[in-house]
PDB file of C-alpha atoms in Angstrom:
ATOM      1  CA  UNK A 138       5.526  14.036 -22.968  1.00  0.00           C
ATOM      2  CA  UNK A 139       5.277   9.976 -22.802  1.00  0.00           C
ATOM      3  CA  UNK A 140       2.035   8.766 -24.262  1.00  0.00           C
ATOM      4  CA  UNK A 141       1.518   7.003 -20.425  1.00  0.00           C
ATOM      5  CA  UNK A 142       1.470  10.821 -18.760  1.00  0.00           C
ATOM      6  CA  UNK A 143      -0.817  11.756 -21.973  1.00  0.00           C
ATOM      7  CA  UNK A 144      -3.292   8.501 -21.300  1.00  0.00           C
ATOM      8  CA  UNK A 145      -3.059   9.907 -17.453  1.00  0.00           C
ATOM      9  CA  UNK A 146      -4.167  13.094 -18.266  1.00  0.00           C
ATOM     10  CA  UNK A 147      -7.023  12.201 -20.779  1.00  0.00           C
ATOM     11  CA  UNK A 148      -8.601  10.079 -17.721  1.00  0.00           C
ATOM     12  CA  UNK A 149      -7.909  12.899 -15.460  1.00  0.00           C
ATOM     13  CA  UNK A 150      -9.875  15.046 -17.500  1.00  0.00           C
ATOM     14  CA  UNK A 151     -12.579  12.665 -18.723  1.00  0.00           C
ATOM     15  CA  UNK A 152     -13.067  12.364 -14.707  1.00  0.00           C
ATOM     16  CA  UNK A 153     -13.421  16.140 -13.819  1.00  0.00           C
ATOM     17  CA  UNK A 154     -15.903  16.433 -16.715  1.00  0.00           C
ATOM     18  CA  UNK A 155     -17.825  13.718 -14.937  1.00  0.00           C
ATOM     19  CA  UNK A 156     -17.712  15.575 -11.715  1.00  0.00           C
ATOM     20  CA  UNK A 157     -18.508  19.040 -13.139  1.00  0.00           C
ATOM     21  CA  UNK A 158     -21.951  17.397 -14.547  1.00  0.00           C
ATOM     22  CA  UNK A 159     -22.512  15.710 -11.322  1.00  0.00           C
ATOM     23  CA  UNK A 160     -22.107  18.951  -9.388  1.00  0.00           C
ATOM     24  CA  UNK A 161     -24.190  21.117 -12.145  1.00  0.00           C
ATOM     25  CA  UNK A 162     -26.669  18.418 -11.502  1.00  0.00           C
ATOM     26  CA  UNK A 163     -26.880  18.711  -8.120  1.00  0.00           C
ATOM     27  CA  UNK A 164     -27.023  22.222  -8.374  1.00  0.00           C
ATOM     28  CA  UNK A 165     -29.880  21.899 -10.678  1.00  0.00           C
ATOM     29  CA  UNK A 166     -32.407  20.009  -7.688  1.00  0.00           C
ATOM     30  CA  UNK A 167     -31.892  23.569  -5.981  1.00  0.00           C
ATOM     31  CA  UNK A 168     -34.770  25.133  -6.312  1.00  0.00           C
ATOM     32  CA  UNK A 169     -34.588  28.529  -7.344  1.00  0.00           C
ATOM     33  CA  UNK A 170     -38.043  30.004  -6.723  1.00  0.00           C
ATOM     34  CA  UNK A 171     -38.695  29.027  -9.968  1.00  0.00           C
ATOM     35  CA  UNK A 172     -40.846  25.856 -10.954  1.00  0.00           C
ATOM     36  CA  UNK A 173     -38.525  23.103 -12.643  1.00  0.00           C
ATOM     37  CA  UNK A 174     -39.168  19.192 -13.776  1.00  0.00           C
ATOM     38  CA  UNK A 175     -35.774  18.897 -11.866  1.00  0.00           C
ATOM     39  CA  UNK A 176     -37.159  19.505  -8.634  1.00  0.00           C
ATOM     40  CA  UNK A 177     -39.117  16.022  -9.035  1.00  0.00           C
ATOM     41  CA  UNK A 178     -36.041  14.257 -10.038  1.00  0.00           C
ATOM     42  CA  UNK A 179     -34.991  11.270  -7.345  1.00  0.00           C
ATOM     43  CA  UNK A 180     -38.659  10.968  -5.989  1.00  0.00           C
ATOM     44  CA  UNK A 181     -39.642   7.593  -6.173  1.00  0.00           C
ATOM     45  CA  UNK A 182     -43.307   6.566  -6.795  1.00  0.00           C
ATOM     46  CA  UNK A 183     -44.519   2.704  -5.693  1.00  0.00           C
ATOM     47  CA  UNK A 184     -45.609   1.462  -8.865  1.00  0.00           C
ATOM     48  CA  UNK A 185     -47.373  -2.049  -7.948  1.00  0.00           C
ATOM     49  CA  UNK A 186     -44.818  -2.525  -5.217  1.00  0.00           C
ATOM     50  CA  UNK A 187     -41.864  -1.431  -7.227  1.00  0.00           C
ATOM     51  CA  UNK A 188     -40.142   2.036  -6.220  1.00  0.00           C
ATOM     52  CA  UNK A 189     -40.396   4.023  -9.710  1.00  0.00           C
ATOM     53  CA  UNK A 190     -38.409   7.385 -10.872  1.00  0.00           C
ATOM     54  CA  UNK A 191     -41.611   9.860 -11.083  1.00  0.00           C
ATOM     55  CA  UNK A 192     -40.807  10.675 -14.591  1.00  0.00           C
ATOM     56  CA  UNK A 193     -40.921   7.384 -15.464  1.00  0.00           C
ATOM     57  CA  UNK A 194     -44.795   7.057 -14.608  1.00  0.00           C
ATOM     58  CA  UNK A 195     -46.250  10.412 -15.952  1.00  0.00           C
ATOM     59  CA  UNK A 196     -45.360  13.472 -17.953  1.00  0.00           C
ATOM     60  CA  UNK A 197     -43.684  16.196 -15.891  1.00  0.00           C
ATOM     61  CA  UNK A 198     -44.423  20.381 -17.428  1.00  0.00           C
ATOM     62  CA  UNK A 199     -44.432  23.449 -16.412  1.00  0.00           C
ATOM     63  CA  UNK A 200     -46.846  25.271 -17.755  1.00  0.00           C
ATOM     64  CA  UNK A 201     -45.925  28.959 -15.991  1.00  0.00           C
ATOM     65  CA  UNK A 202     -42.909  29.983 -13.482  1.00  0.00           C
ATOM     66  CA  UNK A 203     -44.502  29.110 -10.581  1.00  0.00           C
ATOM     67  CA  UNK A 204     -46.609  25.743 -11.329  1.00  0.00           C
ATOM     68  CA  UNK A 205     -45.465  22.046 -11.652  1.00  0.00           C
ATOM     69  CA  UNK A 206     -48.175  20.183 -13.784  1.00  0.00           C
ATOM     70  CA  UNK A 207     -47.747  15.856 -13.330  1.00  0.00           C
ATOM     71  CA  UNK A 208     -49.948  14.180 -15.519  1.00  0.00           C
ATOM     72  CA  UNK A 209     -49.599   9.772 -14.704  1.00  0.00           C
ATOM     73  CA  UNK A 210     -49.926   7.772 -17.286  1.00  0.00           C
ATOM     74  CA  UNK A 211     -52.112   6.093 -15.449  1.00  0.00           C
ATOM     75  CA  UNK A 212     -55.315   7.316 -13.624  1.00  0.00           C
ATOM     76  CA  UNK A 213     -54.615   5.392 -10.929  1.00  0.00           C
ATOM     77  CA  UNK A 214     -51.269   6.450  -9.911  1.00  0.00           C
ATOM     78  CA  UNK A 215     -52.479   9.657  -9.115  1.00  0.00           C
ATOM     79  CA  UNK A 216     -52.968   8.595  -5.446  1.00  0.00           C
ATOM     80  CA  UNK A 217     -49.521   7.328  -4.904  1.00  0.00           C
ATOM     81  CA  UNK A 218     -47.600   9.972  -7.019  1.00  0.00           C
ATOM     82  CA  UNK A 219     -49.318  12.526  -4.623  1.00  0.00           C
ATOM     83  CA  UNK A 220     -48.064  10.883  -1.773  1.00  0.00           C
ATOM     84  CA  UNK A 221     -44.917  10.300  -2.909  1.00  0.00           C
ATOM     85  CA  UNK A 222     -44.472  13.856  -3.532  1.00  0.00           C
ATOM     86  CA  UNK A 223     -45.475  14.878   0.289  1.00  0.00           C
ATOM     87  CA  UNK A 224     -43.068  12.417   1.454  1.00  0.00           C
ATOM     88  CA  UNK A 225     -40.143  14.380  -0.475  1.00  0.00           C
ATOM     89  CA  UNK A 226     -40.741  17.121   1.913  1.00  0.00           C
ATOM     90  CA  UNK A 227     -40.452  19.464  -0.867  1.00  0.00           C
ATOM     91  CA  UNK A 228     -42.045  22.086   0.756  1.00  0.00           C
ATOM     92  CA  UNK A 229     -44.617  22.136  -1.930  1.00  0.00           C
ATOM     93  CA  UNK A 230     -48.293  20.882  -1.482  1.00  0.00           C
ATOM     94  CA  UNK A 231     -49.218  18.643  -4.360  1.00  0.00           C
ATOM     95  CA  UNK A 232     -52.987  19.655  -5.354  1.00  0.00           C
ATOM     96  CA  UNK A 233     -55.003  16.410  -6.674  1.00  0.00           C
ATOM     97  CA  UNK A 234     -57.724  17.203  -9.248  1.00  0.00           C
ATOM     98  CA  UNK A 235     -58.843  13.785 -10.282  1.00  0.00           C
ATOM     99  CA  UNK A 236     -56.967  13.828 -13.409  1.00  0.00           C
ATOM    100  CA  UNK A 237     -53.533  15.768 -13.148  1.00  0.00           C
ATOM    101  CA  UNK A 238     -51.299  16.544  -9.885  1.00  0.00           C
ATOM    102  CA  UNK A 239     -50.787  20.539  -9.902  1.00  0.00           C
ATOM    103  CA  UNK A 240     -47.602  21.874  -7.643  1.00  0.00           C
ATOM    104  CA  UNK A 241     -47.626  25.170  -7.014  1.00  0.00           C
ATOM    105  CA  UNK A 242     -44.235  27.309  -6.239  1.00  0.00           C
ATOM    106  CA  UNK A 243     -44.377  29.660  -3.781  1.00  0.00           C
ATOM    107  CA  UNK A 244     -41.730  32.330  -4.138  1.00  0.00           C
ATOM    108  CA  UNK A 245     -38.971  32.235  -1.819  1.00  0.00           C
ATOM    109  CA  UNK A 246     -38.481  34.150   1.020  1.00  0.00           C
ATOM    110  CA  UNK A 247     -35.016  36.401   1.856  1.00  0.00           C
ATOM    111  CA  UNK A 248     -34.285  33.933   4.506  1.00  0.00           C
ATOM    112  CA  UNK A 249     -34.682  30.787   2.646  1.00  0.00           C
ATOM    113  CA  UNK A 250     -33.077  31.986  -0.519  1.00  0.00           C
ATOM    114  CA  UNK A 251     -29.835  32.689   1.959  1.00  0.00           C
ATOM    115  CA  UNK A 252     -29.972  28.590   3.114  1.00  0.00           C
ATOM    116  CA  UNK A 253     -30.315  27.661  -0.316  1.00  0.00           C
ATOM    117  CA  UNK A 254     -27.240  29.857  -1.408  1.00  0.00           C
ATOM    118  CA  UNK A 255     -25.563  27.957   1.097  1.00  0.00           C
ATOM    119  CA  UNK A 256     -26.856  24.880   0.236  1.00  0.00           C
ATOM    120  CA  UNK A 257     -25.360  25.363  -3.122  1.00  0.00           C
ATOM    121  CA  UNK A 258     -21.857  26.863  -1.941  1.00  0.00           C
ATOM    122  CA  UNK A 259     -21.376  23.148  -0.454  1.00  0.00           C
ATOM    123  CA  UNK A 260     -22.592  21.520  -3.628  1.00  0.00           C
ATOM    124  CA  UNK A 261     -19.996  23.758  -5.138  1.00  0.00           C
ATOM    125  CA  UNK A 262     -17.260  22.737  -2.532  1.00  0.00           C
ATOM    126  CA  UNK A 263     -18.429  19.171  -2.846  1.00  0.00           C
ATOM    127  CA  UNK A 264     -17.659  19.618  -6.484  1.00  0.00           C
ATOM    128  CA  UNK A 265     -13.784  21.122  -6.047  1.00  0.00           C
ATOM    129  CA  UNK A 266     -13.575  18.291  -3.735  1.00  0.00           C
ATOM    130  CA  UNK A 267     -14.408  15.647  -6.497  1.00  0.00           C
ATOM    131  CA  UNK A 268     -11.336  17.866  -9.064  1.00  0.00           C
ATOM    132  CA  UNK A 269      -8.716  17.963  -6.374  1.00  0.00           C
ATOM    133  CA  UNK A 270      -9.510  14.410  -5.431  1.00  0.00           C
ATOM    134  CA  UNK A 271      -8.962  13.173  -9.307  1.00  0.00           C
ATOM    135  CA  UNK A 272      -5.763  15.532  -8.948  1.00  0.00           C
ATOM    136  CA  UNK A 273      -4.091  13.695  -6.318  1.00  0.00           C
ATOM    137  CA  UNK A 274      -5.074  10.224  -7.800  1.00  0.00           C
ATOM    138  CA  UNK A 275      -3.665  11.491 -11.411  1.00  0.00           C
ATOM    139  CA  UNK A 276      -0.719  12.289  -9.519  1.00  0.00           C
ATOM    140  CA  UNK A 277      -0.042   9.559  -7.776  1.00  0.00           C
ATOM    141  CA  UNK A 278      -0.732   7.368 -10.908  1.00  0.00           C
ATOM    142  CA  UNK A 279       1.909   9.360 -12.685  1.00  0.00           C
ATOM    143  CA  UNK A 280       4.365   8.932 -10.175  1.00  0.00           C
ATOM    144  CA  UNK A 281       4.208   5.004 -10.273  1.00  0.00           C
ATOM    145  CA  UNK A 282       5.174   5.619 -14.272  1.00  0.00           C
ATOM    146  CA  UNK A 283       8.428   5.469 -13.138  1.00  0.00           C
ATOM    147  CA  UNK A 284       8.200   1.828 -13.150  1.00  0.00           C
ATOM    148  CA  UNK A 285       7.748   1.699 -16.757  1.00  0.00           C
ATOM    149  CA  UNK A 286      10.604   4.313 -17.273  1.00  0.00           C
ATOM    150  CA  UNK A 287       8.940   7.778 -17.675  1.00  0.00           C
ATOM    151  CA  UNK A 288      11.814  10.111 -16.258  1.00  0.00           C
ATOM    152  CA  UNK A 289      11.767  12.800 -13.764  1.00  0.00           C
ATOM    153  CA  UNK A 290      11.120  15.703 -16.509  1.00  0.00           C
ATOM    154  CA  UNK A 291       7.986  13.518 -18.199  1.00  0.00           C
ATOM    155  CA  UNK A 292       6.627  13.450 -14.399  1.00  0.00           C
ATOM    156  CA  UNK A 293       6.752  16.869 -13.356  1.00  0.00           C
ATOM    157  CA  UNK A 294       5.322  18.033 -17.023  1.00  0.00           C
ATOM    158  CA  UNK A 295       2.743  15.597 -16.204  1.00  0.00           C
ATOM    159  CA  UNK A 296       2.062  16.856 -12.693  1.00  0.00           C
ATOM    160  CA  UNK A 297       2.336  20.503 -13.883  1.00  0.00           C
ATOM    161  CA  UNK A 298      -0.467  19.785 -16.547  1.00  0.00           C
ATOM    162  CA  UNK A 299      -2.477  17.997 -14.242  1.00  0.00           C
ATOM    163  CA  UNK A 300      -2.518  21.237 -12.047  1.00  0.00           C
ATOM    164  CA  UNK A 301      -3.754  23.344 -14.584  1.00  0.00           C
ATOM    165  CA  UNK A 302      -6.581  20.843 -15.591  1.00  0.00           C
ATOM    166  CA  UNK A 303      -7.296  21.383 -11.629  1.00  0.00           C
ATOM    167  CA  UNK A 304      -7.619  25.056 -11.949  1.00  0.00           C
ATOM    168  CA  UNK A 305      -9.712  24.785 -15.332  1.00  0.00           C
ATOM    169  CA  UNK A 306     -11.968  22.550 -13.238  1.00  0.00           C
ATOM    170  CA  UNK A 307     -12.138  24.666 -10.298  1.00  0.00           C
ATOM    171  CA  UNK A 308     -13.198  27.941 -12.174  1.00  0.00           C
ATOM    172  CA  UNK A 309     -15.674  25.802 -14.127  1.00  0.00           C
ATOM    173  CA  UNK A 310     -16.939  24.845 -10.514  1.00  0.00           C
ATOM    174  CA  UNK A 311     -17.018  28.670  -8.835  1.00  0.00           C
ATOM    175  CA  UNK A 312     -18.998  29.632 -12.102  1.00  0.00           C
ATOM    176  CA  UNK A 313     -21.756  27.084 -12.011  1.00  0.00           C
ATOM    177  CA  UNK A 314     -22.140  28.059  -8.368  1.00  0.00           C
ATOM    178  CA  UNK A 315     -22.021  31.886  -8.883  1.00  0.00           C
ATOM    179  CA  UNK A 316     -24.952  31.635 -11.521  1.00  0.00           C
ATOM    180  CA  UNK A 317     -26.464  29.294  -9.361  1.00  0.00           C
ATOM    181  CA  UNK A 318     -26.418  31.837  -6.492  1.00  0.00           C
ATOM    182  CA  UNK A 319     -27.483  34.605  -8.953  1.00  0.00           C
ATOM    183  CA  UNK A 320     -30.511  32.510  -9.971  1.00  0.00           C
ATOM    184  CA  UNK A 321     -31.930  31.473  -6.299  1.00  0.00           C
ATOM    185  CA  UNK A 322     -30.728  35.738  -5.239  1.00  0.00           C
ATOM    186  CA  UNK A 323     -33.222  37.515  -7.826  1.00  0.00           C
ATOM    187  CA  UNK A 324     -36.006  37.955  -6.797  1.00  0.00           C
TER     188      UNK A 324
END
């Protein structure tokens, strides 16, 4: 195989990597009835006018399963953390005791476990949407290395491989979302 095809398919692959952590990220800000410093992740705080990444203004634990625990850096962000965390519409209501926020999980009922397994089967599908989008760029990419004289055989080797990167990638995919779906399931 031409080292052009071989350059093809280590950007192919460096790409579905990148998409694979994406979509296990994404699939990570599910919550899963359990309490997780991930949940907090994209609320922004106004920090002196400035919209601030939560984590960047306090330290974010969880002491148990079921309780988030934000402690600001600074006393008197505790006002606008809470409210920044009500207008996430997290479902969760922040509890303000003068010195640390305190977010309580409550465990999930049948019904909304079912819309979050569904909210992570289209995460999932957003995901093999990402692969089979790299796929068909790769692919197209390969066949304009007939310009610089790859032949016919190179190409189809090429496109062959890049298929079963795009199967790889897929099963990587349906197995972050199956233990995904087992984790928001158990009860």
């Amino acid at each position: 195989m031409s080292e052009l095809v071989k350059t093809q398919l280590n950007d192919a692959k460096a790409s579905m990597d990148k998409a694979i952590d994406h979509t296990d990220y994404e699939l990570g800000k599910i919550r899963a009835g359990k309490a997780s410093p991930a949940m907090l992740d994209g609320i922004m705080v106004d920090y002196y006018g400035t919209p601030t990444p939560l984590a960047q203004i306090g330290n974010i634990n969880t002491p148990d399963a079921r309780t988030i625990v934000v402690q600001p850096w600074e006393k008197s962000m505790l006002n606008p953390i809470e409210k920044a965390i009500k207008e996430a519409d997290l479902g969760i209501n922040p509890q303000n005791d003068g010195v640390i926020i305190r977010l309580n999980v409550p465990p999930l009922t049948e019904e909304r476990r079912r819309d979050l397994a569904k909210k992570a089967k289209a995460e999932a599908e957003n995901g093999k949407i990402a692969v089979r989008n790299i796929r068909k760029d790769t692919n197209e990419k390969i066949r304009k290395l007939k310009a610089d004289g790859v032949s016919e055989d190179e190409m189809k080797t090429g496109e062959a491989e890049v298929q079963k990167l795009t199967d790889a990638y897929i099963i990587k995919v349906d197995k972050l979302y199956e233990a995904k779906e087992k984790d928001i399931m158990t009860v």
